[in-house]
Coordinates of C-alpha atoms in Angstrom, one line a residue:
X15 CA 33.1 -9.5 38.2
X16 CA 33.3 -13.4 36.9
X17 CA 32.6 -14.8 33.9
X18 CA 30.8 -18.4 33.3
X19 CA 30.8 -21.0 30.0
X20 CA 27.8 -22.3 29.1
X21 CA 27.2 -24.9 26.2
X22 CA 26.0 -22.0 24.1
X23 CA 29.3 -19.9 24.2
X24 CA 31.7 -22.6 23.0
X25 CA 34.6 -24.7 24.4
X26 CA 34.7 -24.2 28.6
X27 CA 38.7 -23.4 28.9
X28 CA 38.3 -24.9 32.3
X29 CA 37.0 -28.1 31.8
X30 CA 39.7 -28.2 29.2
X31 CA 42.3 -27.7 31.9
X32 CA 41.0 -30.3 33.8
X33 CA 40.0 -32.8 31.4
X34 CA 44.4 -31.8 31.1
X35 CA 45.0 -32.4 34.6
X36 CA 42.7 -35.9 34.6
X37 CA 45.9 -36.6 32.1
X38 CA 48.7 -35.6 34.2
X39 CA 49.8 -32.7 31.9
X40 CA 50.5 -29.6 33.9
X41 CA 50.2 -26.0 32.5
X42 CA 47.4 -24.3 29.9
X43 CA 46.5 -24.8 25.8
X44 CA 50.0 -23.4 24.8
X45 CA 53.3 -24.4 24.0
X46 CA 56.1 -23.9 26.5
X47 CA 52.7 -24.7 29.0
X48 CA 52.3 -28.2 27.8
X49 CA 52.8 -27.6 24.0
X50 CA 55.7 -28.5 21.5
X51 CA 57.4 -30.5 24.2
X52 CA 54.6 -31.2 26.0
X53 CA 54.7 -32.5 30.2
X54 CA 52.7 -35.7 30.8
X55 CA 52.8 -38.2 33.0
X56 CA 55.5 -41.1 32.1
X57 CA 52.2 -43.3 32.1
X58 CA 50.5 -41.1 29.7
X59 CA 53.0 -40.7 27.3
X60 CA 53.3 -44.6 27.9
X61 CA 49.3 -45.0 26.9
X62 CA 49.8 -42.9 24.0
X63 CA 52.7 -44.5 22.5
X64 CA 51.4 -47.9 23.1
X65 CA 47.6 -46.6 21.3
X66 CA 49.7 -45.1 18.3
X67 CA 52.0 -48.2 17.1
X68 CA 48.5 -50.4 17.6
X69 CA 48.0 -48.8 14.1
X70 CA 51.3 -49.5 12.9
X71 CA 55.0 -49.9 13.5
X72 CA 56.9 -46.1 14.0
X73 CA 60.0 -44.8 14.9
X74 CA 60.8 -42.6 17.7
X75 CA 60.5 -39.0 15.5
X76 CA 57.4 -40.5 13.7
X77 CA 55.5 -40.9 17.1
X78 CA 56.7 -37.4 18.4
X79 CA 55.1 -35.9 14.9
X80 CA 52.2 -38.1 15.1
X81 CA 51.1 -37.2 19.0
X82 CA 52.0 -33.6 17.7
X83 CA 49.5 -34.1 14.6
X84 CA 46.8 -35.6 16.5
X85 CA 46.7 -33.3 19.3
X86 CA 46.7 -30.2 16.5
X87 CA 49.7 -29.2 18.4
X88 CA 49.1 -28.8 21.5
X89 CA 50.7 -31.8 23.0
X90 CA 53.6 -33.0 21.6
X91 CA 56.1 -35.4 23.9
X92 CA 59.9 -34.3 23.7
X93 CA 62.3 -36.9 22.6
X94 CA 63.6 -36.9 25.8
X95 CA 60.2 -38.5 27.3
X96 CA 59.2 -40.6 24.1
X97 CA 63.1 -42.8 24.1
X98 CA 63.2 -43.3 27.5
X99 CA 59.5 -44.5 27.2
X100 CA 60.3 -46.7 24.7
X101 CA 63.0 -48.5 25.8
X102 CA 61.1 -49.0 28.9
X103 CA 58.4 -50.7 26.5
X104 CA 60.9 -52.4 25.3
X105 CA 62.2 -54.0 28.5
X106 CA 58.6 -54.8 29.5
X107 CA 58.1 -57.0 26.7
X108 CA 55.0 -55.0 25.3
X109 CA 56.8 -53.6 22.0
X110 CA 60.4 -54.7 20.4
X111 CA 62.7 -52.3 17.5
X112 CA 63.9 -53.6 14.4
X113 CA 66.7 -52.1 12.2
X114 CA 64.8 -50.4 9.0
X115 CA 66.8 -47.9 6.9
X116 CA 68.9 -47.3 9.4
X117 CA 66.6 -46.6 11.8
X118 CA 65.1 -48.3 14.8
X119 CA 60.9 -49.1 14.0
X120 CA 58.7 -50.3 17.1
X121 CA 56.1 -52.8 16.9
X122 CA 53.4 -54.1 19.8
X123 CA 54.1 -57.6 20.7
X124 CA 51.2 -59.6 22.1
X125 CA 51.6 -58.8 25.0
X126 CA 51.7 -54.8 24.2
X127 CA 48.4 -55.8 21.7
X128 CA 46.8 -56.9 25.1
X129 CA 48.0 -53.8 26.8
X130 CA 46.6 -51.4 24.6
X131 CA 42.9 -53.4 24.6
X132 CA 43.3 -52.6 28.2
X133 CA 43.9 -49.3 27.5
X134 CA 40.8 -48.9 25.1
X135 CA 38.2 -47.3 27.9
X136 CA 40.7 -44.3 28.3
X137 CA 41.4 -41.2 25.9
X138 CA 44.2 -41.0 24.6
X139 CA 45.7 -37.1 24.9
X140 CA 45.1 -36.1 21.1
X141 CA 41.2 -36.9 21.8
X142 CA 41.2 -34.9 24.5
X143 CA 42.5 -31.8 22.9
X144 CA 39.9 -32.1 20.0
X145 CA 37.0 -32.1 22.3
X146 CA 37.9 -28.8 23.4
X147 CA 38.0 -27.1 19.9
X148 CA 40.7 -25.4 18.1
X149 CA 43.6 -24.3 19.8
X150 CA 46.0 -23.3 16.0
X151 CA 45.0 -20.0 16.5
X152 CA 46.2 -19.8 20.4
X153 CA 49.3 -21.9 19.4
X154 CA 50.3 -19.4 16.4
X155 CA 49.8 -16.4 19.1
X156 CA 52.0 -18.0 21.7
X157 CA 54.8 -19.0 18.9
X158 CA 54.7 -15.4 17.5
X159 CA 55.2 -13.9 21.2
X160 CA 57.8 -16.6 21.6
X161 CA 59.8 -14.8 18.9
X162 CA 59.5 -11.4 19.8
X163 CA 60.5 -12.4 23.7
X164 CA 63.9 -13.5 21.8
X165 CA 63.7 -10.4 20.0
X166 CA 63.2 -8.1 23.2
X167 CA 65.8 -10.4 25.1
X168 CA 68.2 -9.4 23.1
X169 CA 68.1 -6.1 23.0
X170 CA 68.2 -5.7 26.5
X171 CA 71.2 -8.1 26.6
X172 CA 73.0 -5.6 24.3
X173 CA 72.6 -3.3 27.3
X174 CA 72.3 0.1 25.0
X175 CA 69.6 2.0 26.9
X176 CA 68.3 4.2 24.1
X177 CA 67.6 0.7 22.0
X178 CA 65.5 -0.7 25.2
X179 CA 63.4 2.4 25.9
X180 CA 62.5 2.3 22.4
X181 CA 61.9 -1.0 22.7
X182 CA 59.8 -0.9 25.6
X183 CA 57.9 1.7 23.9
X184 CA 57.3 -0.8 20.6
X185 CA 56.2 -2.7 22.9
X186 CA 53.8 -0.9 25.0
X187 CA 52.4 0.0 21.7
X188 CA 51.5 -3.0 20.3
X189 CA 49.9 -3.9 23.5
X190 CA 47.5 -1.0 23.1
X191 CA 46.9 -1.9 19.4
X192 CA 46.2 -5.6 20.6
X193 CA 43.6 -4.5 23.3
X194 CA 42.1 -2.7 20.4
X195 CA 41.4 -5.7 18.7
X196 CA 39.5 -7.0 21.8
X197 CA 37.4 -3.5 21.8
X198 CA 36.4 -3.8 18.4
X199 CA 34.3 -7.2 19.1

């Protein structure tokens, strides 16, 4: 049995995903797929950095929480992609840091002004993700079963078998209850 999107039925998750994959970014509209520390392309993350400080200077953590912000979430560069990226800027000659409150603030120089009109025909990621609707309700879902994975992987690390079967029955329980949600529709 398959299942079709139509216009009428809302966002198509598949075009989503590869609208995603036209961007580089690997994985589904969650967290941990392409979420909170999201995986793009160094040229996307590039794009997006260079699109953001066209509206005004940043620093590093301010153009983590603004991609974060913009994308509602769902794709949010680690600062181990968004430094490197940087500096890389940086040494191109498109963007240059000055000290401010003891903090390093990035600014386009002309030549980074030029780069990002060249960049205007593309989206940027955060444009992307709104076309396709709201994900805050997927992202709270994946962040809540984040938490009880951590939950579960710790009782089974304490290795007391009485504590996991009656975990695995909690478990298997709320399963049915959550598959009961989906029956009431």
């Amino acid at each position: 049995m398959s299942h079709t999107h139509d216009a009428s039925c809302g966002p198509d998750p598949a075009a989503f995903l590869r609208k995603l994959a036209d961007w580089g970014m690997k994985g589904g509209p969650m967290p941990g797929a392409f979420g909170p520390q999201g995986r793009a392309r160094r040229g996307d993350t590039r794009a997006a950095i260079l699109k953001v400080l066209a509206e005004q200077p940043m620093h590093g953590y301010q153009i983590i929480q603004e991609l974060g912000q913009r994308s509602g979430g769902v794709w949010r560069p680690s600062a181990g992609s968004v430094y490197p990226t940087l500096q890389l800027l940086a040494d191109e000659g498109l963007i240059v840091a000055e000290e401010s409150s003891g903090k390093k603030v990035f600014s386009l120089t002309d030549a980074g002004k030029q780069a990002v009109e060249d960049l205007a025909e593309t989206d940027a990621p955060w444009d992307v993700a709104a076309a396709f609707g709201d994900f805050s309700g997927i992202l709270a879902l994946r962040e809540a079963g984040g938490r009880l994975a951590s939950a579960v992987m710790q009782v089974g690390h304490a290795g007391d078998k009485a504590k996991v079967d009656a975990a695995v029955e909690i478990l298997n329980g709320a399963r049915k209850q959550i598959y009961t949600l989906l029956a009431e529709d």
